[in-house]
Amino acid sequence: MTATTRSSAKKEEGHDSAAPPASEADPGSKHKPDEEEVKDEHDTKRAKPSGEKKQKTLEETIKSKDSKDAKKEEGEDQETEPTKQAAQSSASAVEPHGRSRSSSPVPSSILEKGIIYFFFRGRVNTPDPSTVNEIARSYILLRPIEEDAKLGSGPIGDAGNSRLCAIPKKVLPQSGRDRWISFVEKVGASFEQLKDEFLSKSEYTTKTMGDRTTPAATPIGEGVYAITSTGRESHLVYMLTLPEKLGEVQKEIGLKDRGSFIISTKNPKYPGTANARLPKGAEYPEEIKKEFEDLRWMPTKPHHLDYPNAQFLLVGESSGVDKALEPQEKDQKEGNEEPAEEMEKLEEEDTKRMKGLSKDDSVSIFTDLEVNAKDYPKLQTTF
């Protein structure tokens, strides 16, 4: 197994590669050529018969050519710029099937992998929490990528497949004694939707309390993740890329350089505990309902998390990531890569990628999510 990249990755100088949002150019007007023929005063040639094409003078020929060239250039400007902008908007660091060229296929125990972001939001009218008690809720944002993909340079790109998961307990579970019920708040979310409905602050007024402000979401970490299966259990395992060194905030909330949770999905036909009920449960199709049979909980599969209000249980794993990334017998027989090796490759690629976006951790995260970092709180490491 290769050494962890957080301690061995080379330091690289990053450059901001954020592109401004693409905007459509206003369509230009097309000018019709002048239909009137300009007569040459000194033309002594006889008038041509009505059915014969009239020959243009040298001056008219030059003007006509210039007019055509101008229209051609104008059309190129109008058509090429939106094309360039569309290409910039759709650019992504994800290289689909990038692992397919590897001699060792991706292990089957990795059910899903991608980029993970950690956020918290302060209580109403508390934009700068000074303790965990002043946090309203913590969040996990998952941006899946193809199972055999690798990461290149640049922003991750908006695939419109992000999931936002809420952690009502504020802190992350640390051991088997910590069993937190969490839920999926948004699925199939675009970065634009996340900006409008999650990242940004909101203001409102009540009759009793007056003006109120829900603070913007504050980033506290970014890295890579995988949902893995070890047979009877599923795990959500992550490796942090940012911040490079854990601060007070990360430790208080329970983030680690590398961490893992046992993750199980709740059968929506059974009511939840009184303090963890949602007004409406996940509306699973019949094929997913059949997976549960009569079980109240089952090991999470990625498609379970593709439905709003899906509830899942996170159980802390104090042993770290070893169990979540344990090689499975099937993969060993088929000569597939070990899960830990795949995760470390992904972590190394993401480390280089994020450093290339900016030297500033906050700018890197918000550039990745296609928003302006100046409009949002900086990555917080201290209270």
Coordinates of C-alpha atoms in Angstrom, one line a residue, residues 48-266:
K48 CA -26.3 45.4 -71.4
P49 CA -29.5 43.6 -72.4
S50 CA -32.0 43.0 -69.5
G51 CA -31.2 39.3 -69.3
E52 CA -27.4 39.8 -69.1
K53 CA -25.6 40.0 -65.8
K54 CA -24.2 43.5 -65.2
Q55 CA -20.4 43.6 -64.5
K56 CA -19.3 45.4 -61.4
T57 CA -16.6 48.1 -61.3
L58 CA -13.4 47.5 -59.4
E59 CA -14.5 49.8 -56.7
E60 CA -17.8 47.9 -56.3
T61 CA -15.9 44.6 -56.2
I62 CA -13.6 45.7 -53.4
K63 CA -16.5 47.1 -51.4
S64 CA -18.5 43.8 -51.8
K65 CA -15.5 41.7 -50.7
D66 CA -14.9 43.9 -47.6
S67 CA -18.6 43.6 -46.7
K68 CA -18.6 39.8 -47.0
D69 CA -15.4 39.6 -44.9
A70 CA -16.9 41.9 -42.2
K71 CA -20.1 39.8 -42.0
K72 CA -18.0 36.6 -41.8
E73 CA -15.9 37.9 -39.0
E74 CA -19.0 39.2 -37.2
G75 CA -20.7 35.8 -37.5
E76 CA -17.6 34.1 -36.2
D77 CA -17.5 36.4 -33.2
Q78 CA -21.2 35.7 -32.4
E79 CA -21.0 32.0 -32.8
T80 CA -17.5 31.2 -31.5
E81 CA -17.7 33.0 -28.1
P82 CA -20.7 31.2 -26.8
T83 CA -19.2 27.9 -27.9
K84 CA -16.0 28.7 -26.0
Q85 CA -18.0 29.8 -22.9
A86 CA -20.1 26.6 -23.1
A87 CA -16.9 24.5 -23.2
Q88 CA -15.5 26.4 -20.2
S89 CA -18.8 25.8 -18.3
S90 CA -18.8 22.1 -19.0
A91 CA -15.1 21.6 -18.2
S92 CA -14.5 19.0 -15.5
A93 CA -11.5 17.5 -13.8
V94 CA -13.2 14.1 -13.9
E95 CA -11.7 11.7 -16.5
P96 CA -14.3 9.0 -17.1
H97 CA -12.9 5.5 -17.5
G98 CA -9.5 6.9 -16.5
R99 CA -8.9 3.7 -14.4
S100 CA -9.9 1.4 -17.2
R101 CA -6.4 1.6 -18.6
S102 CA -5.0 0.3 -15.4
S103 CA -3.7 -3.2 -15.1
S104 CA -5.7 -3.6 -11.9
P105 CA -9.4 -2.9 -12.1
V106 CA -11.2 -0.9 -9.5
P107 CA -12.4 -3.2 -6.6
S108 CA -16.0 -4.2 -6.7
S109 CA -16.3 -3.4 -3.0
I110 CA -16.3 0.3 -3.9
L111 CA -20.0 0.9 -4.7
E112 CA -19.5 4.7 -5.3
K113 CA -16.7 7.2 -5.0
G114 CA -16.4 11.0 -5.4
I115 CA -15.7 14.3 -3.8
I116 CA -17.0 15.1 -0.3
Y117 CA -17.4 18.5 1.3
F118 CA -18.2 19.3 5.0
F119 CA -20.1 22.4 6.1
F120 CA -21.9 23.8 9.1
R121 CA -24.4 26.5 9.5
G122 CA -24.6 28.8 12.5
R123 CA -27.8 29.4 14.4
V124 CA -30.1 32.2 13.3
N125 CA -28.4 35.6 13.7
T126 CA -25.1 33.8 14.5
P127 CA -22.9 34.2 11.5
D128 CA -19.7 33.4 13.4
P129 CA -20.3 30.6 15.9
S130 CA -17.8 30.5 18.8
T131 CA -18.7 27.0 20.0
V132 CA -20.4 23.9 18.7
N133 CA -23.5 24.9 20.6
E134 CA -23.9 27.9 18.3
I135 CA -24.0 25.6 15.3
A136 CA -27.5 24.8 14.0
R137 CA -26.6 21.8 11.9
S138 CA -23.7 20.2 10.1
Y139 CA -23.8 18.9 6.5
I140 CA -22.1 16.5 4.1
L141 CA -22.2 17.3 0.4
L142 CA -21.4 14.3 -1.9
R143 CA -20.5 14.8 -5.6
P144 CA -20.2 11.3 -7.1
I145 CA -18.0 10.4 -10.1
E146 CA -17.8 7.3 -12.2
E147 CA -16.4 4.3 -10.4
D148 CA -13.5 3.9 -12.9
A149 CA -12.8 7.6 -13.2
K150 CA -9.7 9.4 -12.3
L151 CA -9.1 13.1 -11.4
G152 CA -7.2 15.5 -13.6
S153 CA -6.8 19.2 -13.1
G154 CA -9.3 22.0 -12.7
P155 CA -12.7 22.3 -11.0
I156 CA -14.7 19.1 -10.5
G157 CA -17.5 20.4 -12.8
D158 CA -21.3 20.5 -12.3
A159 CA -22.9 17.1 -13.2
G160 CA -26.2 18.0 -11.5
N161 CA -25.8 14.9 -9.3
S162 CA -24.8 16.3 -6.0
R163 CA -26.5 15.1 -2.7
L164 CA -26.8 17.3 0.4
C165 CA -27.1 15.3 3.6
A166 CA -28.0 16.9 7.0
I167 CA -26.5 15.9 10.3
P168 CA -28.8 17.2 13.0
K169 CA -26.4 16.1 15.8
K170 CA -23.9 18.8 14.6
V171 CA -20.9 16.6 15.4
L172 CA -19.9 13.4 13.6
P173 CA -20.1 10.0 15.4
Q174 CA -16.7 8.8 16.7
S175 CA -17.3 5.2 18.1
G176 CA -19.8 2.4 18.0
R177 CA -21.7 4.1 20.8
D178 CA -22.4 7.0 18.6
R179 CA -25.4 6.3 16.4
W180 CA -26.7 9.3 14.5
I181 CA -29.8 9.4 12.4
S182 CA -29.3 11.7 9.4
F183 CA -31.2 12.4 6.2
V184 CA -30.9 13.4 2.6
E185 CA -32.0 17.0 2.1
K186 CA -31.4 17.4 -1.7
V187 CA -30.7 15.0 -4.5
G188 CA -29.6 15.6 -8.1
A189 CA -28.7 19.1 -7.2
S190 CA -26.9 21.5 -9.5
F191 CA -24.3 23.9 -8.2
E192 CA -26.6 26.8 -9.0
Q193 CA -29.3 25.2 -6.9
L194 CA -26.9 24.6 -4.0
K195 CA -25.8 28.3 -4.2
D196 CA -29.4 29.5 -4.0
E197 CA -30.9 27.0 -1.6
F198 CA -28.0 26.0 0.6
L199 CA -24.8 28.0 0.5
S200 CA -26.2 31.5 0.6
K201 CA -27.6 33.3 3.7
S202 CA -31.3 34.1 3.8
E203 CA -33.2 36.9 5.5
Y204 CA -36.8 37.0 6.8
T205 CA -39.0 38.9 9.2
T206 CA -41.3 37.6 11.9
K207 CA -44.0 39.5 13.9
T208 CA -42.5 38.6 17.2
M209 CA -38.8 38.5 16.6
G210 CA -38.4 41.1 13.8
D211 CA -35.6 40.7 11.2
R212 CA -33.9 37.4 11.2
T213 CA -30.9 36.1 9.2
T214 CA -30.0 32.4 8.5
P215 CA -26.2 32.5 8.1
A216 CA -24.4 31.3 4.9
A217 CA -22.9 27.8 5.1
T218 CA -19.3 27.6 6.3
P219 CA -16.9 25.1 4.8
I220 CA -14.8 23.0 7.2
G221 CA -13.3 20.3 5.0
E222 CA -13.0 18.8 1.5
G223 CA -11.7 15.5 0.3
V224 CA -12.6 12.2 -1.4
Y225 CA -15.0 9.5 -0.3
A226 CA -16.3 6.1 -1.1
I227 CA -19.3 4.0 -0.1
T228 CA -18.0 0.5 0.3
S229 CA -19.4 -2.9 1.0
T230 CA -17.8 -5.5 3.3
G231 CA -20.6 -8.1 3.0
R232 CA -22.9 -7.6 5.9
E233 CA -22.1 -3.8 6.3
S234 CA -21.8 -0.7 4.2
H235 CA -19.3 2.1 5.1
L236 CA -19.0 5.8 4.2
V237 CA -15.2 6.3 4.2
Y238 CA -13.4 9.6 3.5
M239 CA -9.9 11.0 3.2
L240 CA -9.5 14.8 3.8
T241 CA -7.6 17.0 1.3
L242 CA -8.4 20.3 2.9
P243 CA -7.5 21.7 5.4
E244 CA -4.0 20.3 5.2
K245 CA -3.8 20.4 9.0
L246 CA -6.8 19.8 11.3
G247 CA -7.8 22.8 13.4
E248 CA -9.9 23.2 16.5
V249 CA -13.2 23.3 14.5
Q250 CA -12.5 20.0 12.7
K251 CA -11.5 18.2 15.9
E252 CA -14.6 19.5 17.8
I253 CA -17.0 18.4 15.0
G254 CA -15.2 15.0 14.8
L255 CA -13.4 15.3 11.4
K256 CA -10.2 13.3 11.0
D257 CA -7.6 13.0 8.3
R258 CA -9.2 9.7 7.5
G259 CA -12.5 8.6 8.9
S260 CA -15.3 6.1 8.4
F261 CA -18.8 5.3 9.5
I262 CA -21.0 2.2 9.2
I263 CA -24.0 3.5 7.1
S264 CA -27.4 1.9 7.0
T265 CA -30.6 3.0 5.3
K266 CA -34.0 3.1 7.2

